[in-house]
Short mmCIF file of C-alpha atoms and ligand atoms in Angstrom, two decimals:
data_model
loop_
_atom_site.label_atom_id
_atom_site.label_comp_id
_atom_site.label_asym_id
_atom_site.label_seq_id
_atom_site.Cartn_x
_atom_site.Cartn_y
_atom_site.Cartn_z
CA UNK A 1 87.03 -178.41 140.91
CA UNK A 2 90.18 -179.24 142.87
CA UNK A 3 92.37 -177.22 145.26
CA UNK A 4 94.93 -177.94 147.95
CA UNK A 5 93.11 -176.40 150.92
CA UNK A 6 89.39 -175.63 151.17
CA UNK A 7 88.85 -172.86 153.71
CA UNK A 8 85.35 -172.70 155.15
CA UNK A 9 84.61 -169.17 156.40
CA UNK A 10 85.79 -165.82 155.03
CA UNK A 11 86.26 -164.08 158.40
CA UNK A 12 89.70 -162.96 159.61
CA UNK A 13 91.00 -166.52 160.26
CA UNK A 14 90.09 -167.88 156.84
CA UNK A 15 91.31 -164.79 154.95
CA UNK A 16 94.63 -164.61 156.78
CA UNK A 17 95.31 -168.31 156.25
CA UNK A 18 94.48 -168.03 152.54
CA UNK A 19 96.79 -165.05 152.08
CA UNK A 20 99.73 -166.64 153.94
CA UNK A 21 99.33 -169.90 151.98
CA UNK A 22 99.15 -167.99 148.69
CA UNK A 23 102.52 -166.34 149.39
CA UNK A 24 103.99 -169.86 149.75
CA UNK A 25 102.41 -171.00 146.49
CA UNK A 26 99.77 -173.13 148.25
CA UNK A 27 96.32 -172.90 146.61
CA UNK A 28 93.07 -172.47 148.48
CA UNK A 29 89.40 -171.66 147.94
CA UNK A 30 87.37 -169.74 150.53
CA UNK A 31 83.67 -170.59 150.97
CA UNK A 32 81.73 -167.88 152.83
CA UNK A 33 78.08 -168.12 153.81
CA UNK A 34 77.47 -164.35 153.85
CA UNK A 35 78.13 -161.57 151.33
CA UNK A 36 81.37 -159.61 151.57
CA UNK A 37 79.39 -156.49 152.58
CA UNK A 38 77.80 -158.42 155.45
CA UNK A 39 81.18 -159.63 156.75
CA UNK A 40 82.56 -156.08 156.53
CA UNK A 41 79.61 -154.59 158.43
CA UNK A 42 80.40 -156.53 161.61
CA UNK A 43 81.93 -154.46 164.41
CA UNK A 44 84.03 -156.73 166.60
CA UNK A 45 87.54 -156.71 168.05
CA UNK A 46 89.76 -153.64 168.29
CA UNK A 47 93.08 -154.57 169.92
CA UNK A 48 95.85 -156.49 168.13
CA UNK A 49 98.75 -158.23 169.86
CA UNK A 50 102.24 -157.81 168.35
CA UNK A 51 102.13 -161.47 167.27
CA UNK A 52 99.12 -160.74 165.10
CA UNK A 53 100.66 -157.52 163.78
CA UNK A 54 103.71 -159.60 162.77
CA UNK A 55 101.53 -162.16 161.05
CA UNK A 56 99.71 -159.43 159.09
CA UNK A 57 103.12 -158.08 158.04
CA UNK A 58 104.16 -161.58 156.95
CA UNK A 59 100.96 -161.71 154.90
CA UNK A 60 101.86 -158.35 153.30
CA UNK A 61 98.71 -156.62 154.56
CA UNK A 62 100.10 -154.21 157.14
CA UNK A 63 100.49 -150.96 155.15
CA UNK A 64 97.29 -149.31 156.45
CA UNK A 65 97.76 -150.89 159.89
CA UNK A 66 101.19 -149.21 160.13
CA UNK A 67 99.85 -145.80 159.13
CA UNK A 68 96.41 -145.81 160.80
CA UNK A 69 96.83 -148.22 163.75
CA UNK A 70 97.32 -146.58 167.15
CA UNK A 71 100.05 -148.14 169.36
CA UNK A 72 98.95 -148.39 172.99
CA UNK A 73 101.69 -148.63 175.61
CA UNK A 74 99.40 -149.17 178.59
CA UNK A 75 95.83 -149.32 179.86
CA UNK A 76 93.89 -147.84 182.76
CA UNK A 77 91.91 -149.85 185.29
CA UNK A 78 89.42 -148.19 187.60
CA UNK A 79 87.40 -149.40 190.60
CA UNK A 80 85.47 -147.40 193.18
CA UNK A 81 87.41 -144.10 193.41
CA UNK A 82 90.73 -145.64 192.38
CA UNK A 83 92.38 -145.56 188.99
CA UNK A 84 95.74 -147.05 188.03
CA UNK A 85 97.75 -147.76 184.91
CA UNK A 86 99.33 -150.98 183.66
CA UNK A 87 102.42 -149.89 181.75
CA UNK A 88 102.87 -152.51 179.00
CA UNK A 89 106.02 -150.93 177.63
CA UNK A 90 107.87 -150.80 180.96
CA UNK A 91 106.67 -154.21 182.16
CA UNK A 92 107.06 -156.19 178.93
CA UNK A 93 109.03 -154.02 176.51
CA UNK A 94 106.19 -154.15 174.01
CA UNK A 95 102.75 -152.73 173.29
CA UNK A 96 99.48 -153.49 171.48
CA UNK A 97 97.95 -151.92 168.38
CA UNK A 98 94.43 -150.47 168.25
CA UNK A 99 93.08 -151.28 164.77
CA UNK A 100 89.59 -152.65 164.17
CA UNK A 101 88.81 -156.19 163.02
CA UNK A 102 86.68 -154.62 160.27
CA UNK A 103 89.80 -152.90 158.88
CA UNK A 104 91.91 -156.08 159.16
CA UNK A 105 89.22 -157.93 157.21
CA UNK A 106 88.98 -155.19 154.57
CA UNK A 107 92.78 -155.21 154.07
CA UNK A 108 92.74 -159.00 153.70
CA UNK A 109 89.89 -158.93 151.14
CA UNK A 110 91.81 -156.30 149.13
CA UNK A 111 94.92 -158.50 149.19
CA UNK A 112 92.94 -161.58 148.13
CA UNK A 113 91.43 -159.59 145.24
CA UNK A 114 94.87 -158.36 144.15
CA UNK A 115 96.21 -161.92 144.23
CA UNK A 116 93.23 -163.28 142.27
CA UNK A 117 92.33 -165.51 145.24
CA UNK A 118 89.26 -167.69 144.82
CA UNK A 119 86.42 -166.76 147.18
CA UNK A 120 82.81 -167.89 146.85
CA UNK A 121 80.24 -165.84 148.76
CA UNK A 122 76.63 -166.60 149.79
CA UNK A 123 77.24 -170.36 149.76
CA UNK A 124 74.66 -172.64 151.36
CA UNK A 125 74.59 -176.22 152.59
CA UNK A 126 78.33 -176.61 153.00
CA UNK A 127 79.07 -180.28 153.80
CA UNK A 128 82.51 -181.76 154.56
CA UNK A 129 82.98 -185.32 153.27
CA UNK A 130 85.56 -187.98 154.12
CA UNK A 131 87.67 -185.74 156.37
CA UNK A 132 88.96 -188.90 158.05
CA UNK A 133 90.05 -190.45 154.72
CA UNK A 134 92.80 -189.66 152.20
CA UNK A 135 90.63 -187.90 149.61
CA UNK A 136 88.29 -185.43 151.33
CA UNK A 137 85.89 -183.13 149.46
CA UNK A 138 83.44 -180.37 150.21
CA UNK A 139 80.02 -179.84 148.62
CA UNK A 140 77.93 -176.65 148.65
CA UNK A 141 75.23 -174.72 146.79
CA UNK A 142 76.30 -171.46 145.13
CA UNK A 143 72.96 -170.30 143.74
CA UNK A 144 73.59 -172.12 140.43
CA UNK A 145 73.22 -175.61 141.91
CA UNK A 146 75.38 -178.05 143.82
CA UNK A 147 79.19 -177.83 143.57
CA UNK A 148 82.02 -180.09 144.69
CA UNK A 149 85.66 -179.27 145.50
CA UNK A 150 88.20 -182.05 146.03
CA UNK A 151 91.15 -181.15 148.24
CA UNK A 152 94.02 -182.31 150.45
CA UNK A 153 92.91 -180.48 153.60
CA UNK A 154 90.00 -178.49 155.01
CA UNK A 155 90.47 -175.50 157.32
CA UNK A 156 87.34 -174.95 159.43
CA UNK A 157 87.45 -171.17 159.91
CA UNK A 158 83.67 -170.80 160.08
CA UNK A 159 83.19 -169.36 163.55
CA UNK A 160 81.22 -170.64 166.52
CA UNK A 161 78.04 -171.43 164.52
CA UNK A 162 79.74 -173.03 161.51
CA UNK A 163 79.57 -176.59 160.19
CA UNK A 164 83.19 -177.59 160.74
CA UNK A 165 83.15 -178.31 164.45
CA UNK A 166 79.86 -180.21 164.10
CA UNK A 167 81.52 -182.44 161.46
CA UNK A 168 83.86 -183.88 164.09
CA UNK A 169 81.98 -186.90 165.53
CA UNK A 170 80.60 -186.33 169.03
CA UNK A 171 82.48 -189.43 170.20
CA UNK A 172 85.79 -187.72 169.31
CA UNK A 173 85.01 -184.20 170.62
CA UNK A 174 85.48 -182.98 174.18
CA UNK A 175 83.83 -179.62 174.87
CA UNK A 176 84.33 -177.27 177.79
CA UNK A 177 81.99 -174.33 178.33
CA UNK A 178 81.12 -171.56 180.73
CA UNK A 179 78.29 -169.13 179.98
CA UNK A 180 78.46 -165.86 181.95
CA UNK A 181 75.28 -164.41 183.48
CA UNK A 182 75.61 -161.08 181.58
CA UNK A 183 76.44 -159.56 178.18
CA UNK A 184 78.17 -156.48 176.78
CA UNK A 185 76.16 -153.68 175.19
CA UNK A 186 78.48 -151.96 172.70
CA UNK A 187 78.13 -148.55 171.02
CA UNK A 188 80.19 -147.10 168.19
CA UNK A 189 80.04 -143.31 167.75
CA UNK A 190 81.72 -140.58 165.71
CA UNK A 191 83.09 -138.88 168.82
CA UNK A 192 86.67 -138.38 170.07
CA UNK A 193 87.72 -141.11 172.55
CA UNK A 194 87.39 -140.00 176.18
CA UNK A 195 90.99 -141.01 176.92
CA UNK A 196 94.15 -141.71 174.94
CA UNK A 197 94.30 -145.24 176.42
CA UNK A 198 91.58 -147.82 177.09
CA UNK A 199 89.81 -147.69 180.46
CA UNK A 200 88.50 -150.93 182.01
CA UNK A 201 86.11 -149.96 184.82
CA UNK A 202 84.76 -152.11 187.62
CA UNK A 203 81.93 -150.10 189.18
CA UNK A 204 79.17 -150.93 191.64
CA UNK A 205 76.75 -150.70 188.70
CA UNK A 206 78.74 -153.17 186.61
CA UNK A 207 81.62 -153.22 184.16
CA UNK A 208 82.33 -150.55 181.53
CA UNK A 209 85.02 -150.22 178.86
CA UNK A 210 86.14 -147.11 176.98
CA UNK A 211 87.85 -148.08 173.74
CA UNK A 212 88.31 -146.57 170.29
CA UNK A 213 88.91 -147.20 166.62
CA UNK A 214 90.51 -143.86 165.62
CA UNK A 215 90.96 -140.29 166.96
CA UNK A 216 87.39 -139.55 165.85
CA UNK A 217 85.70 -142.92 166.39
CA UNK A 218 84.94 -144.29 169.86
CA UNK A 219 83.84 -147.73 170.99
CA UNK A 220 82.23 -148.06 174.43
CA UNK A 221 80.76 -151.04 176.25
CA UNK A 222 78.70 -151.55 179.38
CA UNK A 223 77.85 -154.81 181.13
CA UNK A 224 74.12 -155.59 180.66
CA UNK A 225 71.88 -158.48 181.61
CA UNK A 226 72.01 -161.62 179.46
CA UNK A 227 68.41 -161.07 178.31
CA UNK A 228 68.81 -157.34 177.43
CA UNK A 229 68.08 -156.15 173.86
CA UNK A 230 69.86 -153.22 172.14
CA UNK A 231 66.49 -151.68 171.10
CA UNK A 232 65.67 -151.27 174.79
CA UNK A 233 68.63 -148.88 175.19
CA UNK A 234 68.24 -145.34 173.82
CA UNK A 235 71.52 -143.53 173.13
CA UNK A 236 70.77 -141.24 176.06
CA UNK A 237 70.23 -144.17 178.44
CA UNK A 238 73.52 -145.70 177.27
CA UNK A 239 75.57 -142.52 177.80
CA UNK A 240 73.99 -141.87 181.19
CA UNK A 241 74.81 -145.39 182.37
CA UNK A 242 78.36 -145.27 180.97
CA UNK A 243 79.07 -142.01 182.81
CA UNK A 244 77.93 -143.53 186.09
CA UNK A 245 80.44 -146.38 185.73
CA UNK A 246 83.65 -144.59 184.73
CA UNK A 247 85.85 -142.29 186.86
CA UNK A 248 84.33 -138.82 187.54
CA UNK A 249 87.03 -136.95 185.61
CA UNK A 250 86.40 -138.95 182.42
CA UNK A 251 82.62 -138.87 182.91
CA UNK A 252 82.78 -135.08 182.90
CA UNK A 253 84.87 -134.84 179.74
CA UNK A 254 83.07 -137.63 177.80
CA UNK A 255 81.83 -136.38 174.43
CA UNK A 256 78.57 -138.11 173.48
CA UNK A 257 76.82 -138.32 170.13
CA UNK A 258 74.47 -140.51 168.10
CA UNK A 259 75.37 -144.20 168.01
CA UNK A 260 76.23 -145.56 164.57
CA UNK A 261 76.10 -149.16 165.79
CA UNK A 262 74.63 -150.71 168.91
CA UNK A 263 74.72 -154.42 169.67
CA UNK A 264 74.84 -156.93 172.49
CA UNK A 265 77.41 -159.74 172.71
CA UNK A 266 76.82 -162.64 175.07
CA UNK A 267 79.84 -163.71 177.15
CA UNK A 268 81.07 -167.26 176.90
CA UNK A 269 84.21 -169.34 177.45
CA UNK A 270 84.33 -172.41 175.21
CA UNK A 271 86.98 -174.86 173.99
CA UNK A 272 86.65 -177.97 171.84
CA UNK A 273 89.37 -180.62 171.78
CA UNK A 274 91.01 -181.85 169.63
CA UNK A 275 91.27 -179.10 167.00
CA UNK A 276 92.03 -181.65 164.27
CA UNK A 277 90.06 -184.58 162.93
CA UNK A 278 91.80 -186.37 160.07
CA UNK A 279 92.27 -183.78 157.32
CA UNK A 280 90.00 -181.20 158.95
CA UNK A 281 91.59 -178.48 161.11
CA UNK A 282 89.52 -176.12 163.29
CA UNK A 283 90.75 -172.53 163.54
CA UNK A 284 89.62 -169.49 165.56
CA UNK A 285 86.05 -169.16 166.86
CA UNK A 286 85.15 -172.52 165.27
CA UNK A 287 87.22 -174.14 168.03
CA UNK A 288 87.08 -171.70 170.95
CA UNK A 289 85.39 -168.60 172.33
CA UNK A 290 86.59 -166.22 175.04
CA UNK A 291 84.69 -163.42 176.78
CA UNK A 292 85.93 -160.15 175.20
CA UNK A 293 87.52 -158.81 178.42
CA UNK A 294 91.20 -158.58 177.44
CA UNK A 295 90.58 -158.73 173.65
CA UNK A 296 91.86 -162.26 173.09
CA UNK A 297 89.29 -163.64 170.57
CA UNK A 298 90.74 -162.36 167.32
CA UNK A 299 94.32 -162.66 168.57
CA UNK A 300 93.87 -166.32 169.49
CA UNK A 301 92.33 -166.98 166.07
CA UNK A 302 95.54 -165.47 164.60
CA UNK A 303 97.81 -167.74 166.64
CA UNK A 304 95.85 -170.79 165.42
CA UNK A 305 96.40 -169.58 161.85
CA UNK A 306 100.12 -169.26 162.58
CA UNK A 307 100.41 -172.90 163.78
CA UNK A 308 98.28 -174.28 160.94
CA UNK A 309 100.13 -172.25 158.31
CA UNK A 310 103.47 -173.49 159.64
CA UNK A 311 102.22 -177.09 159.63
CA UNK A 312 100.89 -176.88 156.07
CA UNK A 313 104.11 -175.24 154.80
CA UNK A 314 106.19 -178.04 156.29
CA UNK A 315 103.85 -180.60 154.76
CA UNK A 316 103.94 -179.10 151.26
CA UNK A 317 107.49 -177.68 151.16
CA UNK A 318 109.43 -180.33 153.16
CA UNK A 319 107.05 -183.33 152.97
CA UNK A 320 107.16 -183.31 156.79
CA UNK A 321 103.80 -184.07 158.51
CA UNK A 322 105.01 -183.19 162.02
CA UNK A 323 103.56 -179.64 161.98
CA UNK A 324 100.06 -180.73 161.05
CA UNK A 325 100.27 -183.72 163.38
CA UNK A 326 101.11 -181.41 166.29
CA UNK A 327 98.73 -178.58 165.25
CA UNK A 328 96.02 -179.37 167.78
CA UNK A 329 98.43 -179.77 170.69
CA UNK A 330 100.38 -176.59 169.90
CA UNK A 331 97.31 -174.44 169.27
CA UNK A 332 95.47 -175.70 172.36
CA UNK A 333 98.43 -175.00 174.66
CA UNK A 334 98.14 -171.30 173.77
CA UNK A 335 94.32 -171.31 173.59
CA UNK A 336 94.00 -172.47 177.22
CA UNK A 337 96.31 -169.67 178.39
CA UNK A 338 94.13 -167.09 176.59
CA UNK A 339 91.03 -168.76 178.08
CA UNK A 340 92.52 -168.49 181.57
CA UNK A 341 93.42 -164.82 181.17
CA UNK A 342 90.02 -163.83 179.71
CA UNK A 343 88.18 -165.75 182.43
CA UNK A 344 90.32 -164.19 185.19
CA UNK A 345 90.03 -160.64 183.81
CA UNK A 346 86.26 -161.07 183.35
CA UNK A 347 85.86 -162.30 186.93
CA UNK A 348 87.93 -159.37 188.19
CA UNK A 349 85.98 -156.66 186.37
CA UNK A 350 82.26 -157.65 186.34
CA UNK A 351 79.47 -157.69 188.87
CA UNK A 352 77.87 -161.14 189.15
CA UNK A 353 74.21 -161.50 190.15
CA UNK A 354 75.02 -163.96 192.93
CA UNK A 355 78.13 -162.24 194.39
CA UNK A 356 78.19 -162.41 198.19
CA UNK A 357 79.74 -159.63 200.35
CA UNK A 358 82.74 -161.97 200.75
CA UNK A 359 83.05 -162.40 196.95
CA UNK A 360 82.96 -158.61 196.52
CA UNK A 361 85.73 -158.12 199.06
CA UNK A 362 87.82 -160.78 197.34
CA UNK A 363 87.37 -158.96 194.03
CA UNK A 364 88.42 -155.70 195.63
CA UNK A 365 91.40 -157.35 197.34
CA UNK A 366 92.51 -158.73 193.99
CA UNK A 367 92.17 -155.29 192.35
CA UNK A 368 94.20 -153.73 195.18
CA UNK A 369 96.86 -156.39 194.79
CA UNK A 370 97.04 -155.69 191.07
CA UNK A 371 97.24 -151.92 191.71
CA UNK A 372 100.11 -152.25 194.17
CA UNK A 373 102.09 -155.34 193.12
CA UNK A 374 104.69 -155.20 190.38
CA UNK A 375 104.69 -158.98 189.79
CA UNK A 376 100.89 -159.05 189.43
CA UNK A 377 101.04 -156.15 186.97
CA UNK A 378 103.77 -157.86 184.98
CA UNK A 379 101.72 -161.04 184.73
CA UNK A 380 98.67 -159.05 183.59
CA UNK A 381 100.71 -157.05 181.06
CA UNK A 382 102.41 -160.15 179.60
CA UNK A 383 99.05 -161.78 179.00
CA UNK A 384 97.46 -158.61 177.63
CA UNK A 385 100.17 -157.88 175.06
CA UNK A 386 100.08 -161.57 174.10
CA UNK A 387 102.04 -164.65 175.12
CA UNK A 388 104.65 -165.84 172.61
CA UNK A 389 103.58 -168.18 169.79
P1 RFL B 1 84.36 -165.28 162.42
O1 RFL B 1 84.80 -163.87 162.43
O2 RFL B 1 83.11 -165.63 163.14
O3 RFL B 1 84.26 -165.73 160.90
C1 RFL B 1 83.68 -166.95 160.53
C2 RFL B 1 83.13 -166.79 159.13
O4 RFL B 1 82.56 -168.04 158.73
C3 RFL B 1 81.31 -167.80 158.08
N1 RFL B 1 80.51 -169.03 158.19
C4 RFL B 1 80.37 -169.90 157.18
N2 RFL B 1 80.84 -169.91 155.93
C5 RFL B 1 80.50 -170.96 155.13
N3 RFL B 1 79.69 -171.97 155.55
C6 RFL B 1 79.20 -172.01 156.80
N4 RFL B 1 78.42 -173.00 157.20
C7 RFL B 1 79.53 -170.94 157.68
N5 RFL B 1 79.23 -170.65 158.96
C8 RFL B 1 79.83 -169.49 159.25
C9 RFL B 1 80.74 -166.61 158.83
O5 RFL B 1 79.78 -165.92 158.04
C10 RFL B 1 81.99 -165.78 159.09
O6 RFL B 1 82.23 -164.84 158.07
O7 RFL B 1 85.51 -166.25 163.01
P2 RFL B 1 87.11 -166.13 162.91
O8 RFL B 1 87.55 -165.82 161.52
O9 RFL B 1 87.64 -167.31 163.62
O10 RFL B 1 87.48 -164.81 163.74
C11 RFL B 1 87.30 -164.77 165.11
C12 RFL B 1 86.93 -163.36 165.54
O11 RFL B 1 85.92 -162.84 164.69
C13 RFL B 1 86.43 -163.36 166.98
O12 RFL B 1 87.30 -164.11 167.82
C14 RFL B 1 86.32 -161.99 167.59
O13 RFL B 1 85.60 -161.08 166.81
C15 RFL B 1 85.61 -162.16 168.93
N6 RFL B 1 85.01 -160.95 169.35
C16 RFL B 1 85.82 -160.03 169.90
N7 RFL B 1 87.14 -160.32 170.08
C17 RFL B 1 87.96 -159.41 170.61
O14 RFL B 1 89.17 -159.70 170.72
N8 RFL B 1 87.45 -158.18 171.00
C18 RFL B 1 86.13 -157.83 170.83
O15 RFL B 1 85.72 -156.74 171.14
C19 RFL B 1 85.25 -158.77 170.28
N9 RFL B 1 83.92 -158.51 170.08
C20 RFL B 1 83.63 -160.72 169.16
C21 RFL B 1 83.11 -159.46 169.52
C22 RFL B 1 82.78 -161.70 168.63
C23 RFL B 1 81.41 -161.48 168.45
N10 RFL B 1 80.58 -162.56 167.93
C24 RFL B 1 81.20 -163.74 167.36
C25 RFL B 1 79.22 -162.67 168.07
C26 RFL B 1 81.76 -159.20 169.32
C27 RFL B 1 80.89 -160.18 168.77
C28 RFL B 1 79.45 -159.80 168.57
C1 PHB B 2 87.15 -153.07 171.44
O1 PHB B 2 87.70 -152.00 171.17
O2 PHB B 2 86.17 -153.48 170.81
C2 PHB B 2 87.65 -153.86 172.60
C3 PHB B 2 88.81 -153.49 173.22
C4 PHB B 2 89.27 -154.23 174.31
C5 PHB B 2 88.56 -155.31 174.75
C6 PHB B 2 87.40 -155.70 174.10
C7 PHB B 2 86.94 -154.96 173.02
O3 PHB B 2 89.01 -156.00 175.83
#
């Protein structure tokens, strides 16, 4: 088999890239390790920047997003007895959209089906060959034996644990990593959200976040220890702990109910450089991870897709290699800004096991500065709604 671009990974990055390329007449094949049902069962991000909303519109997959997505014009931040609002609309003139990653992925699968896009699920032993030569190819097992696809380029959209990053020789790769000494325990429940906007809470007992997916579906998180397991948390224990970490008014009005999903995400900052090796391009979580504070993971994956898509279009439509040659540099410039914001917002909002009384006062001073300073709020809001592509 032959195609122009082999896309490894059928998560949001791979699907969005495939759909955008298709609309430009550029052929691709997606290879996904899991089943479609497995990919669609994952509960992950919930907040989309306008840049990503625009990209989904460009891909022609924004109909449901426009009707079911919830625009958010600000967010609340609480600490101790204080609560204040960051007004995105006033400070930046724009807003974010609350619409789950699961729904984005479902819309993209539907679009790929409608376009007759080639996707192979449950593949095993994906191996990238000759990425540093002119005629690369990918081999894999599809349950009926070994297969081979020859191609011009490979997009490594296979997440943090995929094969793409590992294909780049260690002598070429530079990796930067910070592992945080805590995780997030997340619960999804069929209950009305406690507040119309998200609440990020820094409490003496640790961080909490009140988020949502729809007017009847809530998503809540609490900071937990890195070694915690979801089975150790009953629903009752979760709700009790959440109420102790959010402002009293919201704790009183919180509607609780059975969890329909409960999971723990570790927190990590990670970047690999460069994001290109020969004809292999890394995209999204395959190249970088952010802690979820500030919701930058999915949005940064989308900006990578934007730069790669632009580069491939210029290559195929104008025979101009400049876009793919500059892909790594352009993507990384934005990636590091998202890394900085997620790291800063995580440090501001969590309790660290080794925080000294001085560290705690610094955190509080920073929160007070943010509460009272217009320039600090503007900087936070600009990063939250998403820096320009
Ligand atoms: P994904 O979504 O991980 O998709 C990669 C796909 O590649 C497949 N794959 C392979 N396929 C073929 N061969 C192989 N060898 C393969 N290895 C892997 C996988 O099965 C998968 O389908 O990466 P992508 O597309 O780059 O998208 C990135 C986003 O998913 C990610 O940035 C966010 O979900 C991060 N993230 C969150 N971001 C937020 O902005 N807000 C959140 O609340 C939030 N929660 C989360 C998250 C990530 C999590 N992970 C990765 C554990 C919660 C969790 C639990
Ligand atoms: C979510 O709704 O899952 C969510 C929202 C904001 C974040 C992280 C996760 O910063």
